[in-house]
Structures are given as structure tokens and as C-alpha cells.
mmCIF file of C-alpha atoms and ligand atoms in Angstrom:
data_model
loop_
_atom_site.group_PDB
_atom_site.id
_atom_site.type_symbol
_atom_site.label_atom_id
_atom_site.label_comp_id
_atom_site.label_asym_id
_atom_site.label_seq_id
_atom_site.Cartn_x
_atom_site.Cartn_y
_atom_site.Cartn_z
ATOM 1 C CA MET A 1 0.283 107.426 79.141
ATOM 2 C CA ASP A 2 4.030 106.994 78.687
ATOM 3 C CA THR A 3 4.854 103.281 78.939
ATOM 4 C CA HIS A 4 8.375 103.683 77.625
ATOM 5 C CA GLN A 5 10.805 103.086 80.493
ATOM 6 C CA ASP A 6 13.910 101.931 78.616
ATOM 7 C CA ALA A 7 16.806 104.375 78.114
ATOM 8 C CA ARG A 8 17.238 103.186 74.509
ATOM 9 C CA SER A 9 15.088 104.634 71.728
ATOM 10 C CA PRO A 10 12.287 102.322 70.662
ATOM 11 C CA LEU A 11 11.918 101.444 66.970
ATOM 12 C CA LEU A 12 8.129 101.698 67.346
ATOM 13 C CA GLU A 13 6.287 103.758 69.927
ATOM 14 C CA VAL A 14 2.503 103.854 69.914
ATOM 15 C CA LYS A 15 0.883 106.565 72.024
ATOM 16 C CA ASN A 16 -2.810 106.802 72.962
ATOM 17 C CA LEU A 17 -3.858 105.057 69.745
ATOM 18 C CA SER A 18 -7.589 104.725 69.090
ATOM 19 C CA LYS A 19 -9.693 103.394 66.248
ATOM 20 C CA TYR A 20 -13.472 103.768 66.339
ATOM 21 C CA PHE A 21 -15.717 102.235 63.681
ATOM 22 C CA PRO A 22 -19.209 103.661 63.104
ATOM 23 C CA ILE A 23 -22.148 101.232 63.310
ATOM 24 C CA LYS A 24 -24.452 101.905 60.386
ATOM 25 C CA GLY A 25 -28.044 100.738 60.242
ATOM 26 C CA GLY A 26 -31.583 101.518 59.219
ATOM 27 C CA PHE A 27 -32.987 102.423 55.833
ATOM 28 C CA PHE A 28 -30.701 105.437 55.298
ATOM 29 C CA SER A 29 -27.628 103.714 56.709
ATOM 30 C CA ARG A 30 -27.351 106.253 59.492
ATOM 31 C CA THR A 31 -24.641 106.024 62.145
ATOM 32 C CA GLN A 32 -26.277 104.363 65.147
ATOM 33 C CA GLY A 33 -23.307 103.861 67.412
ATOM 34 C CA THR A 34 -19.563 103.352 67.619
ATOM 35 C CA VAL A 35 -17.342 100.340 68.116
ATOM 36 C CA LYS A 36 -14.224 101.306 70.040
ATOM 37 C CA ALA A 37 -12.057 98.601 68.484
ATOM 38 C CA VAL A 38 -8.855 100.165 69.871
ATOM 39 C CA ASP A 39 -9.166 102.640 72.721
ATOM 40 C CA ASP A 40 -6.234 104.717 74.002
ATOM 41 C CA VAL A 41 -3.561 102.027 73.573
ATOM 42 C CA SER A 42 0.142 102.782 74.240
ATOM 43 C CA PHE A 43 3.194 100.499 73.917
ATOM 44 C CA TYR A 44 6.745 100.482 72.573
ATOM 45 C CA ILE A 45 9.071 97.982 70.880
ATOM 46 C CA GLN A 46 12.876 98.193 71.072
ATOM 47 C CA PRO A 47 15.032 97.379 68.009
ATOM 48 C CA GLY A 48 15.567 93.614 67.716
ATOM 49 C CA GLU A 49 12.805 92.859 70.217
ATOM 50 C CA THR A 50 9.537 90.910 69.927
ATOM 51 C CA LEU A 51 6.433 92.323 71.585
ATOM 52 C CA GLY A 52 3.683 89.715 71.884
ATOM 53 C CA LEU A 53 0.194 91.246 71.762
ATOM 54 C CA VAL A 54 -2.358 88.788 73.119
ATOM 55 C CA GLY A 55 -6.083 88.645 73.804
ATOM 56 C CA GLU A 56 -9.233 86.806 72.824
ATOM 57 C CA SER A 57 -10.842 87.140 69.432
ATOM 58 C CA GLY A 58 -12.362 90.611 69.003
ATOM 59 C CA CYS A 59 -10.128 92.324 71.579
ATOM 60 C CA GLY A 60 -8.702 94.729 68.977
ATOM 61 C CA LYS A 61 -5.221 93.268 68.521
ATOM 62 C CA THR A 62 -5.633 92.745 64.760
ATOM 63 C CA THR A 63 -6.928 96.306 64.423
ATOM 64 C CA VAL A 64 -3.743 97.500 66.180
ATOM 65 C CA SER A 65 -1.642 95.551 63.659
ATOM 66 C CA ARG A 66 -3.509 97.092 60.732
ATOM 67 C CA LEU A 67 -3.145 100.593 62.171
ATOM 68 C CA VAL A 68 0.615 100.173 62.537
ATOM 69 C CA VAL A 69 1.033 99.169 58.869
ATOM 70 C CA ARG A 70 -1.415 101.898 57.842
ATOM 71 C CA LEU A 71 -4.072 99.579 56.417
ATOM 72 C CA TYR A 72 -6.440 101.558 58.675
ATOM 73 C CA GLU A 73 -6.419 105.265 59.448
ATOM 74 C CA PRO A 74 -6.335 105.880 63.214
ATOM 75 C CA THR A 75 -9.133 107.895 64.842
ATOM 76 C CA SER A 76 -6.530 109.491 67.125
ATOM 77 C CA GLY A 77 -3.108 108.853 68.620
ATOM 78 C CA GLU A 78 0.515 108.617 67.475
ATOM 79 C CA ILE A 79 2.581 105.854 65.846
ATOM 80 C CA TRP A 80 6.249 106.858 66.059
ATOM 81 C CA TYR A 81 8.526 104.701 63.902
ATOM 82 C CA GLY A 82 12.243 104.902 63.130
ATOM 83 C CA GLU A 83 15.536 105.668 64.807
ATOM 84 C CA GLY A 84 17.384 108.933 65.431
ATOM 85 C CA ASP A 85 16.643 111.649 62.868
ATOM 86 C CA ASP A 86 14.736 109.162 60.747
ATOM 87 C CA ARG A 87 11.804 109.047 63.183
ATOM 88 C CA SER A 88 8.305 110.112 62.220
ATOM 89 C CA ASP A 89 4.695 109.782 63.324
ATOM 90 C CA LEU A 90 3.179 107.369 60.807
ATOM 91 C CA ALA A 91 -0.304 108.394 61.937
ATOM 92 C CA ARG A 92 0.245 111.853 60.457
ATOM 93 C CA LEU A 93 1.649 110.702 57.101
ATOM 94 C CA SER A 94 -0.519 110.565 54.011
ATOM 95 C CA GLN A 95 -0.501 107.254 52.113
ATOM 96 C CA ARG A 96 1.861 108.898 49.575
ATOM 97 C CA GLU A 97 4.252 110.008 52.331
ATOM 98 C CA PHE A 98 4.063 106.557 53.955
ATOM 99 C CA ARG A 99 4.928 104.670 50.730
ATOM 100 C CA PRO A 100 8.750 105.076 50.966
ATOM 101 C CA ARG A 101 8.597 103.618 54.513
ATOM 102 C CA ARG A 102 6.531 100.626 53.476
ATOM 103 C CA LYS A 103 9.599 98.606 52.437
ATOM 104 C CA ASN A 104 10.836 98.757 56.044
ATOM 105 C CA ILE A 105 7.511 97.738 57.595
ATOM 106 C CA GLN A 106 6.007 94.483 56.388
ATOM 107 C CA MET A 107 3.240 92.162 57.482
ATOM 108 C CA ILE A 108 2.762 88.396 57.720
ATOM 109 C CA PHE A 109 -0.906 87.428 57.551
ATOM 110 C CA GLN A 110 -2.774 84.770 59.461
ATOM 111 C CA ASP A 111 -4.184 82.419 56.882
ATOM 112 C CA PRO A 112 -1.632 81.033 54.426
ATOM 113 C CA TYR A 113 -4.492 79.580 52.324
ATOM 114 C CA ALA A 114 -6.474 82.801 51.928
ATOM 115 C CA SER A 115 -3.611 85.298 51.813
ATOM 116 C CA LEU A 116 -1.921 83.927 48.674
ATOM 117 C CA ASP A 117 -3.597 84.494 45.286
ATOM 118 C CA PRO A 118 -3.988 81.010 43.715
ATOM 119 C CA ARG A 119 -3.584 82.457 40.190
ATOM 120 C CA MET A 120 -0.144 83.892 40.875
ATOM 121 C CA THR A 121 3.192 82.067 40.832
ATOM 122 C CA LEU A 122 5.564 82.299 43.787
ATOM 123 C CA LEU A 123 7.690 84.685 41.715
ATOM 124 C CA GLN A 124 4.698 87.026 41.307
ATOM 125 C CA ILE A 125 3.536 86.649 44.932
ATOM 126 C CA VAL A 126 6.908 87.095 46.629
ATOM 127 C CA GLY A 127 8.104 89.685 44.074
ATOM 128 C CA GLU A 128 4.943 91.828 44.257
ATOM 129 C CA PRO A 129 6.176 94.187 47.042
ATOM 130 C CA LEU A 130 9.272 94.867 44.900
ATOM 131 C CA SER A 131 7.400 95.420 41.627
ATOM 132 C CA SER A 132 4.527 97.478 43.083
ATOM 133 C CA ASN A 133 6.933 99.780 44.953
ATOM 134 C CA ARG A 134 9.322 99.932 41.953
ATOM 135 C CA LEU A 135 12.187 98.581 44.072
ATOM 136 C CA ALA A 136 13.397 95.969 41.573
ATOM 137 C CA SER A 137 12.497 94.412 38.234
ATOM 138 C CA GLY A 138 13.772 91.785 35.775
ATOM 139 C CA THR A 139 16.779 89.744 36.830
ATOM 140 C CA GLU A 140 17.296 91.703 40.035
ATOM 141 C CA LEU A 141 13.715 90.963 41.097
ATOM 142 C CA MET A 142 14.186 87.240 40.376
ATOM 143 C CA ASP A 143 17.435 87.212 42.374
ATOM 144 C CA ARG A 144 15.766 88.927 45.329
ATOM 145 C CA VAL A 145 12.836 86.434 45.231
ATOM 146 C CA ALA A 146 15.299 83.510 45.079
ATOM 147 C CA GLU A 147 17.192 84.956 48.046
ATOM 148 C CA ALA A 148 13.961 85.373 50.080
ATOM 149 C CA LEU A 149 12.792 81.832 49.263
ATOM 150 C CA LYS A 150 16.162 80.417 50.373
ATOM 151 C CA MET A 151 15.958 82.387 53.643
ATOM 152 C CA VAL A 152 12.677 80.662 54.526
ATOM 153 C CA GLY A 153 13.900 77.198 53.539
ATOM 154 C CA LEU A 154 12.224 76.940 50.108
ATOM 155 C CA ARG A 155 14.068 76.088 46.892
ATOM 156 C CA PRO A 156 14.365 78.958 44.380
ATOM 157 C CA GLU A 157 13.260 76.523 41.632
ATOM 158 C CA TYR A 158 9.775 76.656 43.189
ATOM 159 C CA MET A 159 9.257 80.234 42.022
ATOM 160 C CA SER A 160 7.408 79.161 38.865
ATOM 161 C CA ARG A 161 4.888 77.080 40.853
ATOM 162 C CA TYR A 162 1.481 78.073 42.210
ATOM 163 C CA PRO A 163 0.404 78.062 45.899
ATOM 164 C CA HIS A 164 -1.807 74.946 45.560
ATOM 165 C CA ALA A 165 1.353 72.841 45.117
ATOM 166 C CA PHE A 166 2.433 73.579 48.705
ATOM 167 C CA SER A 167 1.422 72.492 52.206
ATOM 168 C CA GLY A 168 0.082 74.943 54.828
ATOM 169 C CA GLY A 169 3.500 75.312 56.456
ATOM 170 C CA GLN A 170 5.188 75.888 53.080
ATOM 171 C CA ARG A 171 2.570 78.487 52.143
ATOM 172 C CA GLN A 172 3.232 80.350 55.375
ATOM 173 C CA ARG A 173 6.940 80.261 54.447
ATOM 174 C CA VAL A 174 5.943 81.894 51.136
ATOM 175 C CA GLY A 175 4.088 84.583 53.137
ATOM 176 C CA ILE A 176 7.211 85.156 55.224
ATOM 177 C CA ALA A 177 9.410 85.323 52.090
ATOM 178 C CA ARG A 178 7.052 87.963 50.692
ATOM 179 C CA ALA A 179 7.455 89.989 53.893
ATOM 180 C CA LEU A 180 11.252 89.629 53.800
ATOM 181 C CA VAL A 181 11.836 90.418 50.119
ATOM 182 C CA THR A 182 12.011 94.199 50.687
ATOM 183 C CA ARG A 183 14.588 93.636 53.488
ATOM 184 C CA PRO A 184 12.430 95.235 56.193
ATOM 185 C CA LYS A 185 13.499 96.163 59.723
ATOM 186 C CA PHE A 186 10.099 95.691 61.308
ATOM 187 C CA ILE A 187 7.533 92.936 60.788
ATOM 188 C CA VAL A 188 3.979 92.730 62.072
ATOM 189 C CA ALA A 189 2.993 89.056 62.311
ATOM 190 C CA ASP A 190 -0.783 88.716 62.704
ATOM 191 C CA GLU A 191 -1.567 85.249 64.122
ATOM 192 C CA PRO A 192 1.022 83.710 61.751
ATOM 193 C CA VAL A 193 0.727 80.164 63.123
ATOM 194 C CA SER A 194 -2.867 79.883 64.345
ATOM 195 C CA ALA A 195 -4.109 78.226 61.122
ATOM 196 C CA LEU A 196 -1.311 75.594 61.187
ATOM 197 C CA ASP A 197 -0.931 72.143 62.797
ATOM 198 C CA VAL A 198 0.921 72.206 66.122
ATOM 199 C CA SER A 199 4.064 70.497 64.729
ATOM 200 C CA VAL A 200 4.206 72.979 61.846
ATOM 201 C CA GLN A 201 3.613 75.884 64.261
ATOM 202 C CA ALA A 202 6.869 75.014 66.037
ATOM 203 C CA GLN A 203 8.808 75.012 62.744
ATOM 204 C CA ILE A 204 7.436 78.419 61.737
ATOM 205 C CA LEU A 205 8.087 79.940 65.190
ATOM 206 C CA ASN A 206 11.657 78.624 65.142
ATOM 207 C CA LEU A 207 12.118 79.994 61.610
ATOM 208 C CA LEU A 208 10.853 83.427 62.670
ATOM 209 C CA ARG A 209 13.275 83.482 65.577
ATOM 210 C CA ASP A 210 16.230 82.364 63.416
ATOM 211 C CA LEU A 211 15.396 85.089 60.882
ATOM 212 C CA GLN A 212 15.209 87.657 63.682
ATOM 213 C CA ASP A 213 18.736 86.727 64.775
ATOM 214 C CA GLN A 214 20.148 86.683 61.242
ATOM 215 C CA LEU A 215 18.499 89.853 59.987
ATOM 216 C CA ASP A 216 18.170 91.856 63.218
ATOM 217 C CA LEU A 217 14.392 92.070 62.810
ATOM 218 C CA THR A 218 11.924 93.624 65.214
ATOM 219 C CA TYR A 219 8.512 91.932 65.582
ATOM 220 C CA LEU A 220 5.046 92.867 66.711
ATOM 221 C CA PHE A 221 3.631 89.374 67.141
ATOM 222 C CA ILE A 222 -0.159 89.060 67.459
ATOM 223 C CA ALA A 223 -1.712 85.877 68.894
ATOM 224 C CA HIS A 224 -4.664 84.663 70.933
ATOM 225 C CA ASP A 225 -2.645 81.734 72.291
ATOM 226 C CA LEU A 226 -0.449 82.525 75.303
ATOM 227 C CA SER A 227 1.589 79.326 74.866
ATOM 228 C CA VAL A 228 2.727 80.667 71.467
ATOM 229 C CA ILE A 229 3.322 84.168 72.869
ATOM 230 C CA ARG A 230 5.517 82.912 75.713
ATOM 231 C CA HIS A 231 7.856 81.122 73.308
ATOM 232 C CA ILE A 232 8.492 84.043 70.976
ATOM 233 C CA SER A 233 8.133 87.276 72.968
ATOM 234 C CA ASP A 234 10.587 89.424 74.909
ATOM 235 C CA ARG A 235 7.752 91.484 76.316
ATOM 236 C CA VAL A 236 4.011 90.880 76.358
ATOM 237 C CA ALA A 237 0.998 93.213 76.180
ATOM 238 C CA VAL A 238 -2.503 91.919 76.996
ATOM 239 C CA MET A 239 -5.621 93.458 75.416
ATOM 240 C CA TYR A 240 -9.257 93.184 76.465
ATOM 241 C CA VAL A 241 -12.123 94.845 74.562
ATOM 242 C CA GLY A 242 -9.948 97.425 72.823
ATOM 243 C CA LYS A 243 -7.859 98.363 75.847
ATOM 244 C CA LEU A 244 -4.427 97.379 77.069
ATOM 245 C CA VAL A 245 -4.911 95.821 80.511
ATOM 246 C CA GLU A 246 -1.366 94.644 81.297
ATOM 247 C CA SER A 247 2.164 94.793 79.881
ATOM 248 C CA ALA A 248 5.527 93.594 81.196
ATOM 249 C CA SER A 249 8.587 91.587 80.235
ATOM 250 C CA ARG A 250 7.726 87.995 79.360
ATOM 251 C CA THR A 251 9.357 86.535 82.475
ATOM 252 C CA GLU A 252 7.727 89.089 84.764
ATOM 253 C CA LEU A 253 4.269 88.746 83.225
ATOM 254 C CA PHE A 254 4.200 84.950 83.265
ATOM 255 C CA SER A 255 5.633 84.526 86.756
ATOM 256 C CA ASN A 256 3.788 87.444 88.339
ATOM 257 C CA PRO A 257 0.568 88.364 86.499
ATOM 258 C CA LEU A 258 -1.229 91.308 88.057
ATOM 259 C CA HIS A 259 -4.466 91.381 86.055
ATOM 260 C CA PRO A 260 -7.190 88.758 86.633
ATOM 261 C CA TYR A 261 -7.746 88.478 82.859
ATOM 262 C CA THR A 262 -4.079 87.591 82.303
ATOM 263 C CA GLU A 263 -4.360 84.981 85.043
ATOM 264 C CA ALA A 264 -7.458 83.529 83.364
ATOM 265 C CA LEU A 265 -5.652 83.329 79.998
ATOM 266 C CA MET A 266 -2.693 81.594 81.669
ATOM 267 C CA SER A 267 -4.904 79.023 83.363
ATOM 268 C CA ALA A 268 -5.837 77.763 79.880
ATOM 269 C CA VAL A 269 -2.209 77.176 78.776
ATOM 270 C CA PRO A 270 -1.411 73.419 78.682
ATOM 271 C CA LYS A 271 1.156 72.445 81.334
ATOM 272 C CA PRO A 272 4.310 70.601 80.227
ATOM 273 C CA ASN A 273 4.040 68.352 83.281
ATOM 274 C CA PRO A 274 0.429 67.204 83.880
ATOM 275 C CA LYS A 275 1.317 66.449 87.538
ATOM 276 C CA LEU A 276 1.837 70.190 88.038
ATOM 277 C CA LYS A 277 -1.787 71.064 88.590
ATOM 278 C CA THR A 278 -3.142 74.565 88.266
ATOM 279 C CA HIS A 279 -6.855 75.001 88.245
ATOM 280 C CA ARG A 280 -8.364 76.453 85.144
ATOM 281 C CA ILE A 281 -10.001 79.768 85.905
ATOM 282 C CA LEU A 282 -13.174 79.776 83.939
ATOM 283 C CA SER A 283 -14.290 83.299 83.218
ATOM 284 C CA PRO A 284 -18.064 83.120 83.028
ATOM 285 C CA GLY A 285 -19.877 84.954 80.279
ATOM 286 C CA GLU A 286 -18.836 86.169 76.886
ATOM 287 C CA VAL A 287 -16.201 88.741 75.929
ATOM 288 C CA ALA A 288 -17.848 92.157 76.317
ATOM 289 C CA ASP A 289 -19.328 93.771 73.215
ATOM 290 C CA PRO A 290 -17.046 96.693 72.213
ATOM 291 C CA ALA A 291 -20.125 98.482 70.811
ATOM 292 C CA ASN A 292 -21.803 98.329 74.207
ATOM 293 C CA PRO A 293 -19.170 97.616 76.854
ATOM 294 C CA PRO A 294 -20.029 97.267 80.557
ATOM 295 C CA SER A 295 -19.566 100.210 82.925
ATOM 296 C CA GLY A 296 -16.393 100.565 84.986
ATOM 297 C CA CYS A 297 -13.837 97.844 84.356
ATOM 298 C CA TYR A 298 -14.835 96.047 81.142
ATOM 299 C CA PHE A 299 -13.760 92.730 82.672
ATOM 300 C CA HIS A 300 -15.965 93.021 85.776
ATOM 301 C CA PRO A 301 -18.845 90.743 84.621
ATOM 302 C CA ARG A 302 -16.330 87.892 84.228
ATOM 303 C CA CYS A 303 -13.959 88.666 87.076
ATOM 304 C CA SER A 304 -13.976 86.509 90.209
ATOM 305 C CA TYR A 305 -12.235 89.294 92.183
ATOM 306 C CA VAL A 306 -14.794 92.010 91.379
ATOM 307 C CA ARG A 307 -15.668 94.698 93.974
ATOM 308 C CA ASP A 308 -18.263 97.487 93.848
ATOM 309 C CA ILE A 309 -15.762 100.087 92.561
ATOM 310 C CA CYS A 310 -15.010 97.855 89.550
ATOM 311 C CA LYS A 311 -18.621 98.200 88.361
ATOM 312 C CA THR A 312 -18.604 101.986 88.313
ATOM 313 C CA THR A 313 -15.038 103.236 87.761
ATOM 314 C CA ALA A 314 -12.720 102.305 84.904
ATOM 315 C CA PRO A 315 -9.202 101.489 86.217
ATOM 316 C CA GLU A 316 -6.276 103.434 84.710
ATOM 317 C CA LEU A 317 -3.201 101.683 83.328
ATOM 318 C CA GLN A 318 -0.544 102.241 86.012
ATOM 319 C CA GLU A 319 3.045 101.165 86.562
ATOM 320 C CA VAL A 320 2.746 98.899 89.604
ATOM 321 C CA ARG A 321 6.248 97.368 89.407
ATOM 322 C CA THR A 322 9.212 98.535 87.308
ATOM 323 C CA ASP A 323 8.108 98.423 83.647
ATOM 324 C CA HIS A 324 5.053 96.361 84.649
ATOM 325 C CA PHE A 325 1.825 98.176 83.811
ATOM 326 C CA VAL A 326 -1.670 97.040 84.790
ATOM 327 C CA ALA A 327 -5.221 98.425 84.738
ATOM 328 C CA CYS A 328 -6.908 96.887 87.785
ATOM 329 C CA HIS A 329 -8.188 98.481 91.001
ATOM 330 C CA ARG A 330 -6.930 95.521 93.029
ATOM 331 C CA ALA A 331 -3.497 95.046 91.406
ATOM 332 C CA ASN A 332 -1.643 95.796 94.644
ATOM 333 C CA GLU A 333 -3.604 93.417 96.837
ATOM 334 C CA LEU A 334 -4.290 90.330 94.701
ATOM 335 C CA SER A 335 -1.926 87.387 94.611
ATOM 336 C CA LEU A 336 -2.522 85.805 91.221
ATOM 337 C CA GLN A 337 -1.313 82.517 89.845
ATOM 338 C CA GLY A 338 1.313 82.631 87.079
ATOM 339 C CA ILE A 339 3.143 79.960 85.118
ATOM 340 C CA THR A 340 6.833 79.502 84.448
ATOM 341 C CA ALA A 341 8.024 81.017 81.188
ATOM 342 C CA PRO A 342 10.989 79.497 79.320
ATOM 343 C CA ALA A 343 14.274 80.899 80.658
ATOM 344 C CA ASP A 344 14.668 83.114 77.600
ATOM 345 C CA SER A 345 12.937 83.694 74.323
ATOM 346 C CA THR A 346 15.694 81.900 72.403
ATOM 347 C CA THR A 347 14.385 78.558 73.722
ATOM 348 C CA ARG A 348 13.388 76.603 70.639
ATOM 349 C CA MET A 349 10.045 74.871 70.443
ATOM 350 C CA SER A 350 10.257 71.150 69.828
ATOM 351 C CA ASN A 351 8.674 70.033 66.564
HETATM 352 FE FE1 SF4 B 1 -11.412 92.446 88.302
HETATM 353 FE FE2 SF4 B 1 -11.962 94.794 89.447
HETATM 354 FE FE3 SF4 B 1 -9.515 94.298 88.581
HETATM 355 FE FE4 SF4 B 1 -11.494 94.683 86.840
HETATM 356 S S1 SF4 B 1 -10.674 96.189 88.264
HETATM 357 S S2 SF4 B 1 -9.936 93.102 86.744
HETATM 358 S S3 SF4 B 1 -13.183 93.715 87.908
HETATM 359 S S4 SF4 B 1 -10.586 93.229 90.237
#
């Protein structure tokens, strides 16, 4: 469905995107089933905006991020990227056709310990996107690496050192420098702070926001933690078992959630003032298995508002308020509990 309501042209527009993985088993490794990791997902991101994509582990958000940067081939759907005449459906490009666009679309990975090769110096790690795409070499490459290191608050003299010499927060800065070195317009950040201490998380989130302002970057920011999402996002999309169940502006979504799953996620966010009590909504049971999801609404076995129709009929994603989309049969009748979001996404997190 078309979830793009803004008169401006989005930088990224994903339409009906799906990714199914075959389940192989048995002696001959035959296909025995399908995991619908991403199922008919649509969203858009305006230039200079951050879309926070949130959901529990296994909901498909990381698969979405890998589809957008073409690390996975989509099963179906469209991934429109670019502005004006320079707009194309990345899903239809071959890897060779996608290569010239790669410098504009970069990724920051989750684990700063695992994502950096311990045998490579910072010059090799940060400079790799330039050398492998033949964008710079020699002195120019060193200058670009020095510039990227400075942007993330690291000294250019560090470029001859190896990752083990740095803390977790510094290593994530190296990962960000590597993403910035090609001067991209669009960055996919896949859980970039979840492996870091809370105090370091704040520094990295503030750095990402400062870089967005300076360089006019657009982010797709993936996280399982709503308290992180509410500090960095302009708009938020919520995923559950491969499907988008709600999307809205950050202020709208946090103050007026319309999907019971979003409400349950919010009930787990720590409150700044412990006297402001909200009761934690425990969703019984496990996240549904995407290889064998429940009938009807996938959330129904865990939903405290379930009705008979929820068990048999899957709800469609519908626009219930302006630019506020939700997939729930009872969206118009439930009064769910939200939390107050910061006044705007430029609010800095305290270290
Ligand atoms: Fe709960 Fe029914 Fe809404 Fe699903 S459709 S979230 S089960 S109320």
C-alpha cells in the first residue's frame, strides 16, 4: 500500500517489499518450508530525516536493512532510491548496476568488535570502501580517511593502529568513519549502539545526530530499544514477525499508539521520573515463529485485547489518522497508553 503522504519526494521509498528464505532439511536438503522474514513491507524516508525501525529480535528489521543496501536480493517488491531524475528501483538493479550507487548508500553495523577486521589498520578499514570501489588511492585516500576520522572525533594519527587498541565506543566511531568516507547521502544504521554501555550509547547517538546536521544525512535507524528510537527518530515504524504493524511521526506514535504491540513495547521503556507509574504490559508467550506464524493477526496469542476476528483474519495496514498507519482490527476503538516523547529529535541524550 502507499504509505507516502508527504508532498516532498522521499529519498527512499520501499513498496511491498518481501524476503522469503527457504527452510532446507532432510538427507537431500529439500525445501521443507519458507520463512517470511519480511512480508509486504512499505515505508518512505524523506531527505534529511531519520526513520526508526523497531521490533523484537527476529521481527525482520535487520533483513529490511540488508535488502535496502542490497546485501540480500528481495523476493519481491520495490526499493526506490534517489531524487528527481536520479531515481531508480534498486531491487531491479544487478549488483554491477548497483555498484556506482553504493558510495551514496552506506551501512553502520551492530557489533563494533566483530565488524572490524583485527588484522587491518584503521587506514585499511576506513579506506576500504574507497579502494574497493576505485574512488581514491594514495595520498588522496589517506586524506579522505583522515577527514573521516576527524569527523567522528578520532585523531588522524590513529590510522596506523589496529582495532584492538580502541574501546568499544571508539571502534563504533571507526565503523561510522568507514560509512562516511565515501561521503554518502543515506546511511542504514543496524543496531549501532546496542552492543555499547549506556553512557557510550548517548555519545554515539549524539555524534550521529551532529553528523546528520553537518552533512545533511538521511538515516534508516534499526533498533530493538524504543528508548533509543525515540531519541533519534523523526518517524517510527514498528515491525512484528516480518510485517509492519504501525508507523507514524515520533511524537504521534509515542503519545498516541494505536497498536497493542507498540503499547507493550512502550510499557518496557524506563520512565525518567519513577513516580510517573505506568504498568508494564507483559505480553505472554514468545514472539511468533515466522516459519509457522499463527492464523489471523500474528500478535493475537500475546494480545490482551484479542477478539474472535483477530484469530481468523489478518488485519490490513490502514491509515487511521493523518500519516498514522496501523494494522489492527480494533485500532479505532482501543485507547492505548503512550509515553511522552522528547519535544523534538534534536534533544541530546545526556552522557
Ligand atoms: Fe490485538 Fe486483534 Fe489488534 Fe491483533 S488485531 S493487535 S489481536 S486487537
